Coordinates of C-alpha atoms in Angstrom, one line a residue:
Chain A
M172 CA 141.4 120.1 116.3
V173 CA 138.4 120.6 119.6
T174 CA 135.9 117.7 118.4
E175 CA 132.4 118.1 119.0
V176 CA 129.7 116.0 120.9
Y177 CA 126.4 115.7 121.2
V178 CA 124.7 113.9 124.4
M179 CA 120.8 113.9 124.7
G180 CA 119.3 114.2 127.7
L181 CA 115.9 111.6 128.4
F182 CA 113.3 112.8 130.9
K183 CA 110.1 111.0 131.9
D184 CA 108.9 114.4 133.6
E185 CA 108.2 117.1 131.0
N186 CA 109.0 120.5 134.6
R187 CA 112.2 119.1 135.0
A188 CA 113.6 118.6 131.5
A189 CA 112.2 122.1 130.6
Q190 CA 114.3 122.6 134.1
A191 CA 117.2 121.1 132.8
V192 CA 116.9 123.5 129.4
E193 CA 116.7 126.9 130.9
E194 CA 119.7 125.7 132.9
L195 CA 122.4 124.7 130.0
R196 CA 120.5 127.9 128.2
R197 CA 121.7 130.2 131.4
P198 CA 124.3 131.7 130.4
P199 CA 127.9 132.1 130.8
T200 CA 127.9 127.7 129.1
A201 CA 130.6 125.9 127.1
W202 CA 127.3 123.9 126.2
T203 CA 125.2 124.3 123.2
V204 CA 121.1 123.2 123.3
H205 CA 120.3 122.0 119.8
G206 CA 117.3 121.3 120.8
V207 CA 114.1 119.5 122.4
H208 CA 111.7 116.9 121.3
S209 CA 108.5 115.7 122.6
P210 CA 105.9 113.1 122.0
F211 CA 103.3 116.5 122.1
P212 CA 103.2 119.9 121.8
S213 CA 104.9 120.8 125.8
R214 CA 104.4 123.7 127.1
A215 CA 107.0 124.0 129.8
L216 CA 108.6 123.3 127.6
A217 CA 108.2 126.1 124.7
E218 CA 108.5 129.1 127.5
A219 CA 112.0 127.2 128.4
M220 CA 113.4 127.3 124.3
H221 CA 111.6 130.3 124.0
V222 CA 109.5 129.6 121.1
K223 CA 109.0 132.3 118.6
K224 CA 105.6 131.7 117.2
S225 CA 106.1 129.8 113.8
R226 CA 105.2 132.2 109.9
V227 CA 103.5 129.2 108.3
G228 CA 100.1 131.7 108.9
W229 CA 101.6 133.3 105.8
F230 CA 101.7 131.0 103.3
T231 CA 98.4 130.0 104.1
L232 CA 97.3 134.2 104.4
A233 CA 98.9 134.1 100.7
G234 CA 97.6 130.9 99.9
G235 CA 93.9 132.1 100.5
I236 CA 94.1 135.3 98.3
I237 CA 95.7 133.5 95.7
G238 CA 92.6 131.2 95.7
F239 CA 90.1 133.5 96.2
F240 CA 90.7 135.2 92.8
T241 CA 92.0 131.6 91.3
G242 CA 88.7 130.1 91.7
F243 CA 86.8 134.2 91.0
A244 CA 88.7 134.6 87.2
L245 CA 88.0 130.6 86.4
A246 CA 84.7 131.4 86.7
A247 CA 84.2 134.1 84.5
F248 CA 86.8 132.9 82.6
T249 CA 84.8 130.3 81.3
A250 CA 82.0 131.9 81.6
L251 CA 83.1 134.9 78.5
R252 CA 84.2 132.3 76.1
W253 CA 80.6 131.3 75.6
K254 CA 78.5 134.3 76.5
L255 CA 75.3 132.0 76.5
I256 CA 72.8 134.0 79.0
V257 CA 71.2 131.9 82.2
S258 CA 68.7 132.2 84.3
G259 CA 69.1 136.1 83.1
K260 CA 72.0 136.0 85.5
P261 CA 74.8 138.7 84.2
I262 CA 77.7 136.3 81.9
V263 CA 80.1 137.2 84.9
A264 CA 77.4 136.8 88.3
L265 CA 79.1 138.2 91.3
V266 CA 76.8 135.3 93.7
P267 CA 78.0 132.5 92.0
F268 CA 80.9 133.3 91.2
V269 CA 82.4 134.5 94.8
I270 CA 80.9 130.8 95.8
V271 CA 83.3 129.1 93.7
G272 CA 85.9 131.7 94.5
F273 CA 85.6 130.6 98.2
E274 CA 85.9 127.6 98.1
F275 CA 89.4 127.9 95.9
T276 CA 90.1 130.1 99.0
I277 CA 89.9 127.4 101.4
L278 CA 91.8 125.4 99.0
F279 CA 94.8 127.4 98.2
A280 CA 95.1 128.4 102.0
I281 CA 95.0 124.2 103.4
L282 CA 97.9 124.5 100.4
G283 CA 99.5 127.4 101.1
N284 CA 99.4 126.1 105.5
L285 CA 101.1 122.7 104.2
M286 CA 103.6 124.2 102.0
G287 CA 104.5 126.9 104.9
F288 CA 104.7 123.8 106.8
L289 CA 106.5 121.9 104.8
T290 CA 109.0 124.8 104.3
Q291 CA 109.8 125.5 107.7
A292 CA 109.9 122.7 109.4
R293 CA 111.8 120.9 107.1
L294 CA 110.0 118.0 106.0
P295 CA 110.3 115.2 104.5
R296 CA 113.6 115.1 106.0
L297 CA 115.1 111.7 107.1
A298 CA 118.2 112.3 107.8
N299 CA 117.0 114.5 111.1
L300 CA 116.5 111.1 112.4
A301 CA 120.3 110.5 112.7
C302 CA 120.4 113.1 115.8
Y303 CA 116.8 111.2 117.7
D304 CA 115.9 109.3 120.3
P305 CA 113.2 106.7 119.9
R306 CA 112.2 106.9 122.8
C307 CA 110.8 110.8 122.4
S308 CA 107.5 110.0 120.0
G309 CA 106.9 107.7 123.7
E310 CA 106.6 108.7 127.2
H311 CA 110.3 110.5 127.2
F312 CA 111.7 114.3 126.7
G313 CA 114.9 114.5 125.4
I314 CA 117.7 117.4 125.2
L315 CA 119.6 117.3 122.5
A316 CA 123.2 119.4 123.7
S317 CA 126.7 119.2 122.8
C318 CA 130.2 120.2 124.1
S319 CA 133.6 119.9 123.9
A320 CA 134.6 116.4 123.5
T321 CA 136.5 117.5 127.1
D322 CA 133.7 118.3 128.5
K323 CA 131.0 115.7 128.0
D324 CA 131.4 113.6 131.7
H325 CA 130.4 117.0 133.2
L326 CA 127.5 117.2 130.7
C327 CA 126.3 113.9 130.6
A328 CA 126.6 114.2 135.0
F329 CA 124.5 117.3 134.7
F330 CA 122.0 115.2 133.4
T331 CA 122.2 112.1 135.7
E332 CA 122.2 115.1 138.6
R333 CA 118.8 116.1 137.3
G334 CA 117.4 112.6 137.0
G335 CA 118.1 112.2 133.3
V336 CA 119.2 108.8 131.9
I337 CA 121.7 110.2 129.4
R338 CA 122.2 109.0 125.5
V339 CA 125.6 110.1 123.5
L340 CA 125.4 109.9 119.8
D341 CA 128.0 109.0 117.6
Chain B
M264 CA 90.3 104.4 139.1
T265 CA 94.3 104.8 138.0
R266 CA 95.1 107.4 136.2
L267 CA 96.4 106.4 132.8
T268 CA 99.6 107.6 131.5
F269 CA 101.9 107.6 127.9
S270 CA 103.1 104.7 128.4
E271 CA 99.4 103.2 128.9
I272 CA 97.7 104.8 126.3
D273 CA 100.6 104.0 123.3
H274 CA 100.4 100.2 124.5
T275 CA 96.5 100.1 123.8
V276 CA 97.1 102.0 120.7
L277 CA 99.4 99.8 119.2
E278 CA 98.4 96.9 120.2
T279 CA 95.5 97.3 117.8
L280 CA 98.2 97.2 115.5
R281 CA 99.4 94.0 115.7
P282 CA 98.5 90.6 113.0
A283 CA 94.7 90.1 112.8
G284 CA 92.8 87.1 113.9
R285 CA 90.8 85.4 111.3
G286 CA 87.8 87.1 112.4
Y287 CA 88.6 90.0 111.1
W288 CA 90.1 89.5 108.2
T289 CA 86.7 86.8 107.9
A290 CA 84.6 90.6 108.3
V291 CA 87.0 91.9 106.1
G292 CA 86.1 89.5 103.2
I293 CA 82.3 89.9 103.6
L294 CA 82.1 94.4 103.1
F295 CA 84.8 93.3 100.3
A296 CA 82.0 90.8 98.9
G297 CA 79.6 93.5 99.6
V298 CA 81.7 96.1 97.8
L299 CA 81.7 94.0 94.4
V300 CA 78.5 94.0 94.3
G301 CA 78.2 97.3 93.8
A302 CA 80.5 97.5 91.8
S303 CA 79.2 94.6 89.5
C304 CA 76.2 95.7 89.4
W305 CA 78.2 99.9 88.6
A306 CA 79.2 97.2 85.6
Y307 CA 76.1 96.3 85.0
Q308 CA 74.0 99.4 84.6
I309 CA 77.2 100.9 82.6
A310 CA 76.9 98.8 80.0
T311 CA 73.3 98.4 80.1
G312 CA 72.3 102.0 80.6
I313 CA 70.8 104.2 83.1
G314 CA 67.8 102.9 82.6
V315 CA 68.2 100.2 84.9
G316 CA 67.1 102.3 87.6
G317 CA 64.6 102.8 88.5
Q318 CA 64.3 107.3 88.0
N319 CA 62.0 108.2 86.2
I320 CA 59.8 110.8 85.7
P321 CA 59.1 112.9 87.1
V322 CA 61.8 111.6 89.9
A323 CA 64.8 111.9 88.2
W324 CA 67.0 111.5 91.3
G325 CA 66.8 108.5 92.9
T326 CA 69.3 106.6 95.4
Y327 CA 71.8 107.8 93.9
L328 CA 71.5 111.4 94.7
I329 CA 69.6 110.5 98.1
N330 CA 72.7 108.3 98.9
F331 CA 75.7 110.9 97.6
V332 CA 73.7 113.7 100.3
F333 CA 73.9 111.2 102.8
W334 CA 77.6 110.5 102.9
V335 CA 78.0 113.6 102.4
G336 CA 76.7 114.3 105.7
I337 CA 78.2 111.4 107.9
A338 CA 81.2 113.5 106.8
H339 CA 80.4 116.3 108.5
S340 CA 80.6 115.5 112.6
G341 CA 84.5 114.2 111.7
T342 CA 84.7 117.8 110.7
L343 CA 82.9 119.1 113.5
I344 CA 84.8 116.9 116.1
S345 CA 87.8 116.8 115.2
A346 CA 87.7 120.9 113.7
I347 CA 84.8 122.6 115.5
L348 CA 85.6 120.9 118.6
H349 CA 89.1 122.0 118.4
L350 CA 88.3 125.2 118.3
L351 CA 86.6 125.1 120.8
R352 CA 89.1 124.1 123.6
A353 CA 86.6 120.7 123.9
R354 CA 89.2 118.3 125.0
W355 CA 86.8 115.2 125.1
R356 CA 86.7 115.0 121.4
N357 CA 90.1 113.8 121.7
P358 CA 89.9 110.6 122.0
I359 CA 87.4 110.4 119.1
A360 CA 89.0 112.6 116.7
R361 CA 91.1 110.3 114.3
A362 CA 88.4 108.2 113.6
A363 CA 85.8 110.8 113.3
E364 CA 88.3 112.5 110.3
T365 CA 89.2 108.8 109.0
M366 CA 85.1 108.8 108.8
T367 CA 84.9 112.3 107.0
V368 CA 87.3 110.8 104.5
F369 CA 85.6 107.9 104.0
A370 CA 82.5 108.9 103.4
V371 CA 83.1 111.6 101.1
C372 CA 85.2 108.9 99.1
T373 CA 82.6 107.3 98.9
A374 CA 79.8 109.7 98.2
G375 CA 82.3 111.5 95.7
L376 CA 81.4 107.8 93.7
F377 CA 77.7 108.8 93.5
P378 CA 77.0 111.6 90.6
F379 CA 79.8 109.0 88.7
I380 CA 77.4 106.7 89.6
H381 CA 74.5 108.7 88.5
L382 CA 75.9 110.0 85.1
G383 CA 75.9 107.2 83.7
R384 CA 77.8 107.6 80.6
V385 CA 80.9 107.7 83.3
W386 CA 83.7 108.0 80.8
V387 CA 82.2 111.7 79.9
V388 CA 82.8 112.8 84.0
H389 CA 85.6 115.3 82.5
Y390 CA 82.8 117.5 81.4
M391 CA 82.2 118.6 84.6
L392 CA 85.8 120.1 84.7
P393 CA 86.8 122.6 83.5
L394 CA 89.4 121.0 80.6
P395 CA 90.2 123.1 77.3
N396 CA 88.5 121.7 74.6
Q397 CA 88.4 123.0 70.6
R398 CA 85.1 123.6 70.7
T399 CA 85.3 125.9 74.0
L400 CA 82.8 125.0 75.8
W401 CA 82.9 125.3 79.9
P402 CA 81.1 124.2 83.1
N403 CA 78.5 126.4 83.9
F404 CA 80.0 127.8 87.3
Q405 CA 76.2 129.9 87.6
S406 CA 75.0 126.5 88.0
P407 CA 74.7 124.9 92.3
L408 CA 75.9 121.5 90.0
M409 CA 79.4 122.9 89.3
F410 CA 79.2 124.1 92.6
D411 CA 79.2 120.7 94.5
V412 CA 82.0 120.1 91.9
V413 CA 84.1 122.9 93.3
A414 CA 83.0 122.3 97.0
I415 CA 83.1 118.0 97.2
S416 CA 86.4 118.3 95.6
T417 CA 88.0 120.9 98.3
Y418 CA 86.4 119.4 100.7
L419 CA 87.9 115.9 100.4
T420 CA 91.5 116.6 99.5
V421 CA 91.2 120.1 103.0
S422 CA 90.0 117.1 104.9
S423 CA 92.7 114.4 104.3
L424 CA 95.1 116.7 104.3
F425 CA 93.9 117.6 107.8
W426 CA 94.1 113.3 108.0
Y427 CA 97.2 113.0 107.4
T428 CA 99.1 115.9 109.0
G429 CA 97.1 115.2 112.3
M430 CA 98.5 111.9 112.3
L431 CA 102.9 112.7 112.0
P432 CA 103.6 112.3 115.1
D433 CA 101.5 109.5 115.7
L434 CA 102.7 107.4 112.4
A435 CA 106.5 108.6 114.0
R436 CA 105.4 106.7 117.3
V437 CA 104.2 103.9 114.9
R438 CA 108.0 104.0 113.0
D439 CA 109.7 103.6 116.2
T440 CA 107.8 100.6 117.5
A441 CA 108.6 99.1 114.4
E442 CA 111.2 96.5 112.7
G443 CA 111.6 95.1 109.0
F444 CA 109.5 96.5 106.6
R445 CA 106.9 98.1 108.5
K446 CA 109.1 100.1 110.3
R447 CA 110.2 101.2 106.6
V448 CA 107.5 101.8 105.3
F449 CA 106.4 103.7 109.0
T450 CA 109.2 105.5 108.4
I451 CA 108.5 107.1 105.3
L452 CA 104.9 107.7 106.2
S453 CA 106.3 109.4 109.1
L454 CA 108.3 111.9 107.2
G455 CA 111.1 112.3 109.2
W456 CA 109.1 113.9 112.4
T457 CA 111.3 113.4 115.4
G458 CA 108.6 115.9 117.4
T459 CA 111.2 118.5 117.8
H460 CA 110.5 122.1 119.4
E461 CA 110.3 123.5 116.1
Q462 CA 108.5 121.2 114.7
W463 CA 105.7 121.4 116.9
R464 CA 106.4 125.5 116.4
H465 CA 104.7 125.0 113.3
Y466 CA 102.6 122.1 113.6
T467 CA 100.2 123.5 116.5
R468 CA 100.1 127.0 114.0
I469 CA 99.5 124.7 110.7
Y470 CA 96.6 122.4 112.9
L471 CA 95.4 125.4 113.8
F472 CA 94.9 126.8 110.9
F473 CA 93.8 123.2 109.5
A474 CA 90.8 123.8 112.3
A475 CA 90.3 127.3 111.6
L476 CA 89.7 126.6 107.6
A477 CA 88.0 123.3 107.9
T478 CA 85.0 125.1 109.9
P479 CA 83.7 127.9 107.4
L480 CA 84.6 124.5 104.9
V481 CA 82.0 122.1 106.5
V482 CA 79.1 124.7 106.9
S483 CA 79.4 125.6 102.5
V484 CA 80.2 123.1 101.6
H485 CA 76.6 120.8 103.0
S486 CA 74.9 124.9 102.6
V487 CA 76.1 123.9 98.2
V488 CA 75.2 120.4 98.5
S489 CA 71.7 122.3 100.2
W490 CA 71.8 124.8 97.3
D491 CA 71.6 121.9 94.1
F492 CA 67.8 121.4 95.2
A493 CA 66.9 124.9 96.8
L494 CA 68.1 126.9 93.6
G495 CA 65.7 124.4 91.9
I496 CA 62.1 126.4 91.1
V497 CA 60.2 123.2 92.6
P498 CA 58.4 123.4 95.8
G499 CA 59.4 121.4 99.1
W500 CA 63.1 122.6 97.6
H501 CA 62.7 126.6 96.8
T502 CA 63.3 127.6 100.7
T503 CA 66.1 129.6 101.9
I504 CA 66.3 127.7 105.1
F505 CA 67.1 124.5 103.2
A506 CA 71.1 125.5 103.9
P507 CA 71.5 125.4 108.0
Y508 CA 68.8 122.5 107.8
F509 CA 71.2 120.9 106.0
V510 CA 74.8 121.6 107.7
A511 CA 72.4 120.6 110.8
G512 CA 71.4 117.6 108.9
A513 CA 75.1 116.8 108.2
I514 CA 75.8 117.1 111.8
H515 CA 73.5 115.2 113.8
S516 CA 73.6 111.8 111.3
G517 CA 77.5 112.1 111.6
L518 CA 77.4 112.4 115.1
A519 CA 75.4 109.5 114.8
M520 CA 77.9 107.7 113.4
V521 CA 79.9 108.4 115.1
L522 CA 78.7 106.3 118.0
T523 CA 77.7 102.9 116.0
L524 CA 81.3 103.3 114.7
M525 CA 83.0 103.7 118.3
I526 CA 81.2 101.8 120.6
P527 CA 82.2 98.2 118.8
L528 CA 85.9 100.1 118.6
R529 CA 86.0 100.6 122.2
R530 CA 85.0 97.3 122.6
I531 CA 86.8 95.1 120.4
F532 CA 90.1 96.9 120.6
G533 CA 89.6 97.4 124.8
Y534 CA 89.6 100.9 124.5
E535 CA 87.5 101.6 127.3
R536 CA 90.0 104.0 129.9
L537 CA 90.4 105.7 126.2
I538 CA 87.1 106.0 124.8
T539 CA 85.0 106.5 128.6
L540 CA 81.3 106.8 128.4
H541 CA 82.1 110.9 129.1
V542 CA 83.2 111.0 125.5
L543 CA 80.0 108.5 124.6
E544 CA 77.8 110.5 126.6
S545 CA 79.4 114.1 124.9
V546 CA 78.2 113.0 121.5
A547 CA 75.0 112.0 122.5
K548 CA 74.4 115.9 124.4
T549 CA 75.2 117.1 121.1
I550 CA 73.1 114.6 119.5
I551 CA 70.2 115.9 121.4
L552 CA 71.3 119.6 120.2
T553 CA 71.0 119.3 116.5
G554 CA 67.7 117.1 116.9
L555 CA 66.4 119.5 118.2
I556 CA 67.7 122.0 115.5
V557 CA 67.0 119.1 113.3
G558 CA 63.2 119.2 115.0
F559 CA 62.1 122.8 114.9
A560 CA 63.6 123.0 110.8
Y561 CA 60.8 120.2 110.1
G562 CA 58.1 122.5 112.2
T563 CA 59.9 125.4 109.8
E564 CA 59.2 123.9 106.8
L565 CA 55.3 123.4 107.2
F566 CA 55.1 126.7 109.2
V567 CA 56.7 128.8 105.9
A568 CA 54.4 126.2 103.4
W569 CA 51.3 127.5 105.9
Y570 CA 51.8 130.9 106.2
S571 CA 52.6 131.4 102.6
R572 CA 49.0 130.2 101.5
N573 CA 50.9 129.0 98.3
I574 CA 48.8 126.2 97.4
V575 CA 51.4 124.7 95.2
E576 CA 53.7 124.8 98.4
M577 CA 50.7 123.9 101.0
E578 CA 49.4 120.4 98.8
T579 CA 53.6 119.7 98.7
F580 CA 53.2 119.3 102.9
R581 CA 49.7 118.1 103.3
W582 CA 50.9 115.5 100.7
R583 CA 53.7 114.9 102.5
L584 CA 52.2 113.9 105.5
T585 CA 49.5 112.2 103.8
G586 CA 50.9 110.5 101.0
E587 CA 52.3 107.2 99.4
Y588 CA 55.5 108.6 101.0
A589 CA 54.4 110.2 104.5
Y590 CA 56.1 106.9 106.1
G591 CA 59.0 107.9 104.8
F592 CA 57.9 111.6 106.6
W593 CA 57.0 110.1 109.8
L594 CA 59.6 107.5 110.5
M595 CA 62.1 110.8 109.8
V596 CA 61.0 112.7 112.8
L597 CA 59.9 109.5 114.7
C598 CA 64.0 108.6 114.4
N599 CA 65.8 112.3 114.1
V600 CA 63.8 113.9 116.5
A601 CA 61.9 112.5 118.8
V602 CA 64.4 109.1 119.7
P603 CA 67.4 111.7 120.6
I604 CA 65.3 112.7 123.2
L605 CA 65.5 110.4 124.8
F606 CA 68.9 110.8 125.6
F607 CA 67.6 113.7 128.1
F608 CA 68.0 110.9 130.8
R609 CA 71.1 110.3 131.9
R610 CA 70.1 106.6 132.1
I611 CA 70.0 105.9 128.3
R612 CA 72.9 108.2 126.8
T613 CA 75.4 106.2 129.3
S614 CA 74.2 103.3 128.7
I615 CA 76.1 101.2 125.8
P616 CA 73.3 99.5 124.2
W617 CA 71.3 102.6 124.1
L618 CA 73.5 104.2 122.3
F619 CA 74.4 102.1 120.1
V620 CA 70.9 101.1 119.4
I621 CA 69.5 105.4 119.3
S622 CA 73.1 105.8 116.5
I623 CA 71.5 103.4 114.7
I624 CA 67.9 104.8 114.0
V625 CA 68.9 108.3 113.6
N626 CA 71.1 107.5 110.8
I627 CA 68.5 105.4 109.0
G628 CA 66.3 108.3 110.3
M629 CA 68.4 110.5 108.0
W630 CA 68.1 108.5 105.2
F631 CA 64.7 109.0 105.3
E632 CA 64.8 112.4 105.6
R633 CA 66.9 112.2 102.2
F634 CA 64.8 110.0 100.7
V635 CA 61.3 112.7 101.7
I636 CA 63.5 115.7 99.9
I637 CA 64.7 114.2 97.0
I638 CA 61.9 112.1 95.7
G639 CA 58.6 113.7 97.9
A640 CA 59.2 116.7 96.0
V641 CA 59.6 116.7 92.3
A642 CA 57.1 112.9 92.7
H643 CA 54.1 115.6 94.0
D644 CA 55.0 119.0 92.8
F645 CA 53.5 122.3 90.3
L646 CA 51.2 120.1 87.3
P647 CA 48.7 117.1 88.9
H648 CA 48.7 115.5 85.7
A649 CA 53.3 115.3 85.7
W650 CA 52.5 113.6 89.5
G651 CA 54.4 110.3 89.5
L652 CA 56.5 107.6 92.0
Y653 CA 59.5 106.1 92.3
G654 CA 61.1 102.7 93.6
P655 CA 64.5 101.5 93.7
T656 CA 65.3 98.3 91.3
W657 CA 67.6 95.6 92.7
V658 CA 71.1 97.2 90.7
E659 CA 70.1 101.0 92.9
L660 CA 69.5 99.2 96.2
G661 CA 72.5 97.0 95.0
I662 CA 74.8 100.4 94.6
M663 CA 73.5 100.6 97.6
L664 CA 74.7 98.2 98.9
G665 CA 78.3 98.4 97.8
S666 CA 78.1 101.5 99.2
F667 CA 78.0 100.8 102.8
S668 CA 80.0 98.5 102.2
L669 CA 82.8 100.2 100.9
F670 CA 83.2 102.8 103.3
F671 CA 83.0 99.9 106.4
F672 CA 85.7 97.4 104.4
L673 CA 88.3 101.1 104.2
F674 CA 87.3 102.0 107.8
M675 CA 88.3 98.7 108.9
L676 CA 91.4 98.3 107.8
F677 CA 92.2 102.0 108.9
C678 CA 92.0 100.5 112.2
K679 CA 94.2 97.7 111.6
H680 CA 97.2 99.5 109.5
L681 CA 97.1 103.1 111.4
P682 CA 96.8 104.4 114.5
S683 CA 93.0 104.9 115.5
V684 CA 92.7 107.6 118.1
S685 CA 95.4 109.7 118.1
M686 CA 98.2 109.0 120.8
T687 CA 99.8 112.8 121.0
E688 CA 96.1 114.6 121.4
M689 CA 95.1 111.7 124.3
K690 CA 99.1 112.6 125.7
E691 CA 98.0 116.0 125.7
T692 CA 94.7 115.4 127.7
L693 CA 96.7 114.3 129.9
V694 CA 98.6 117.6 131.2
E695 CA 97.3 120.8 131.3
G696 CA 97.8 123.7 129.2
S697 CA 100.1 121.7 126.9
G698 CA 100.5 123.2 122.9
D699 CA 99.6 127.0 124.4
G700 CA 102.9 127.3 124.7
Y701 CA 103.6 127.7 121.1

């Protein structure tokens, strides 16, 4: 049985890390890149990983639309439950109720935004920490790659030659 | 001067989280005592009745409403710095964004207490919420006061979520350097954040949406606060200029509070390399702009009153300039418009003592602006026989002291327990184009 080994290459230089990712991903390759870790959103790494645009915006949009109608409907419903004319305004008054609708739009859009983030980024998930090196939140860029046990030395050598530090994950 | 490094940023910020000394806890203790004074005054008011305040007929809104508007205003520049300047890609905001966002959250919390305090019978606060009840009575959403309930609740929720989400990468950094119980706490708080490209991909997007949504929200919230007054048919209140006037004033006061907080923070925590003089100077330049807008609004109010030829409106503004509260009017003009003009001089806006003193002067001026608007208008409206004056009682002053103490108390706790400068955003400032690839 061929066992898979996970190796993390840690780089202090963002561009070197990005170059290593590109080389690792270049076919034909026996190694699989599982992810890169960085202390800030690195443009170079995003390009090397060919990151696609996130779809959380759809959650935000859905939240906003639901929010507007919820806010407006709440205001209209409460007004219709006690049909008291105030200041000569109609019972279902458009202008003031749009303000309530607007605030609910923002509130629900933000809640949708957050929900989108948590579901798409799969958080909270403490199991993430198993394949992680604490240096990646500081000043290192980590590349998590895997290979067969027989190829481990090659992969380690690949990272070392490019100026990286190795960490083999159990 | 040597260039900042990632490790220096981390070291400087994480150093602030070390166990505090006696001086810190003494300051926290004094502020907590102030909070207790405020809480005791409120308890006394609840037990005795709202009459222990100085509110009367015709001045039914006293310092409680002044402080409410003041604290909501303070909150606004936090959102300006974290959201609007983020959208404008103004990188000078990065070192102060976290503290400004925190200021927003705590200021909204403090502001949110005042409607409860002013309510008197605080145990019936649920009447303001749309809850089903046996008499089918519901809040009236045509009222600007109900707009306010919705707007402030939304603002508190959004600003808290924005603040927490923006802090996730830094909480992970604290987790990675902490040990023992602290590590366990920060492991939970950071939700398992590991900074993978997948997490950043979604994070950068939601942060952008947070900023994009918080921007119209901040404009709407203080517009709604202004409509609490502008929708009342009272001379001095019933004017269309109120919404932009209030928004500009809110940002003006908030920026001043940012300086008031940042200057000691920078000195105490040795943040000089992160919060540079250039950052403080940029805040000062923005204060010049907001000060001029506020000055323009003061002038427009006076001009419109004169141009309208409405005798009630003209009398209101004549009295504002020369009546019993004229000192408040001239103080606000001096503090909010004239003094910030000094920032046109580079020597003044690059001098830390000047920046600090002027920021406090602007805060005082902005408190008096609310005094002039809220008290002045109703004290001297349509009917001469119904004119009256107002002065705060010791209960109101105690509650006001409590509110200021509460704000600074919370801020002090924050500074020693959570990263007060965003390490992630500071690192981004060192790398050109970071975040753009997502």
